[in-house]
XYZ file of C-alpha atoms in Angstrom:
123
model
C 86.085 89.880 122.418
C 86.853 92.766 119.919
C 84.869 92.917 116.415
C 86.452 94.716 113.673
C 83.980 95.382 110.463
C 85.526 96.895 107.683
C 83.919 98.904 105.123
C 84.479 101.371 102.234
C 85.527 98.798 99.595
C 84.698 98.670 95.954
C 85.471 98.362 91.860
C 86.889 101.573 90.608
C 89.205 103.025 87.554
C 92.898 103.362 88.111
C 93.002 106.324 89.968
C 90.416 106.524 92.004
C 89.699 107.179 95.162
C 88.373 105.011 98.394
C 88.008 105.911 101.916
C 88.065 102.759 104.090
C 86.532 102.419 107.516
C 87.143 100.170 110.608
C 84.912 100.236 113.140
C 85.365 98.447 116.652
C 83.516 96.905 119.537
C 83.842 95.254 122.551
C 87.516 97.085 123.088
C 88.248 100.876 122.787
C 90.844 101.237 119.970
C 92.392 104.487 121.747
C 95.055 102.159 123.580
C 96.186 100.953 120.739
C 98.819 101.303 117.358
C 96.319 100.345 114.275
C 97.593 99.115 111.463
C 95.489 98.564 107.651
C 96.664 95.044 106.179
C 95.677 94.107 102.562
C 95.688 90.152 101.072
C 95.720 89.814 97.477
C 95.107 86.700 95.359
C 97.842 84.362 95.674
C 99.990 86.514 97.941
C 100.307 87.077 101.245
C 99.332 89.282 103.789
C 100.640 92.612 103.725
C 101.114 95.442 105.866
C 99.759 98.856 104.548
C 99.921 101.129 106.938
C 99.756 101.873 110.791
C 99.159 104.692 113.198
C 100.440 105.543 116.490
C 98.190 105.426 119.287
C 98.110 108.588 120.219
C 97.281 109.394 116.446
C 100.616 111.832 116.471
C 102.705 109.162 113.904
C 101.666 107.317 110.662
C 103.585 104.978 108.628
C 103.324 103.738 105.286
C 104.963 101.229 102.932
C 106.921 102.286 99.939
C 103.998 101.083 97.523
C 101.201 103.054 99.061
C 103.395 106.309 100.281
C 102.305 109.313 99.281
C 98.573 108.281 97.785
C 97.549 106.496 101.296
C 96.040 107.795 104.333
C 95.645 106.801 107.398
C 93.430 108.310 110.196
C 91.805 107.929 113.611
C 89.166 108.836 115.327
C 89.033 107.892 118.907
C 85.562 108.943 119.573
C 83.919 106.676 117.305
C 86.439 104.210 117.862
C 87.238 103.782 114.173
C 90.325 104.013 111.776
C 90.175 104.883 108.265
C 91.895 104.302 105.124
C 91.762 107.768 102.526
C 92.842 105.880 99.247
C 94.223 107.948 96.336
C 95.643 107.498 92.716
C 94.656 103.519 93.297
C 96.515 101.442 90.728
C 95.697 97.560 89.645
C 97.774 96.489 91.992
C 96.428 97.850 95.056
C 93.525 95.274 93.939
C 92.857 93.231 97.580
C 91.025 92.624 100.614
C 91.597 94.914 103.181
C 91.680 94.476 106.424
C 92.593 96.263 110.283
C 94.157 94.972 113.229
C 95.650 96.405 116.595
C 99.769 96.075 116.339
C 102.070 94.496 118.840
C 103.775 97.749 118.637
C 103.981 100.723 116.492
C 107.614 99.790 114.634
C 108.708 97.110 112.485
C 108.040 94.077 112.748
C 104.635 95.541 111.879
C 102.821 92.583 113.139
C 99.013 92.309 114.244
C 97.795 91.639 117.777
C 94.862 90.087 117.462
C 94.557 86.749 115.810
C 91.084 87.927 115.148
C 90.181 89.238 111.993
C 87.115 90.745 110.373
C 85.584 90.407 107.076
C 87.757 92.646 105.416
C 86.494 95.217 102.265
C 87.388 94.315 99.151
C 89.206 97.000 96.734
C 89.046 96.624 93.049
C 91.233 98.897 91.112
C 90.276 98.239 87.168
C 92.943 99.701 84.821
């Protein structure tokens, strides 16, 4: 059974910067396309941001292009987040998740979920 724990959250000013981790056991992360996932208060769950497995192809919504990172490091079996210029309404819980497939439909594998790390952006 795979266990995802996010980390990295927290309250900053608009503009900011976060780096979010997710760190995996009980499956190696290298075979898979990793997507970042954020839920906000009284929306739904949305896609972010995803990586190829082989770490060689990112992709990024419109909303989070260009200020979002996303990174890999097989080794240590975790995936990170690199946050810049974070505006109010990046304000969410953010969460990881293997992908079916690295393309849209950018939907998760796992019907697991960690804790998620929440993000605060204050303006």
């Amino acid at each position: 059974q795979v266990q995802l724990v996010e980390s990295g959250g927290g309250l900053v000013q608009a503009g900011g910067s976060l780096r979010l981790s997710c760190a995996a056991s009980g499956r190696t992360l290298s075979s898979y396309s990793m997507g970042w996932f954020r839920h906000a208060p009284g929306k739904e769950r949305e896609f972010v941001a995803a990586i190829r497995w082989s770490g060689d192809s990112t992709y990024y919504v419109d909303s989070v292009k260009g200020r979002f990172t996303i990174s890999r490091d097989n080794a240590k079996n975790t995936v990170y987040l690199q946050m810049h210029s974070l505006k109010p309404e990046d304000t969410a819980v953010y969460y990881c998740n293997a992908l079916f497939s690295y393309g849209s439909p950018w939907h998760p594998r796992w019907d697991y979920w960690g804790q998620g790390t929440q993000v605060t952006v204050s303006s």
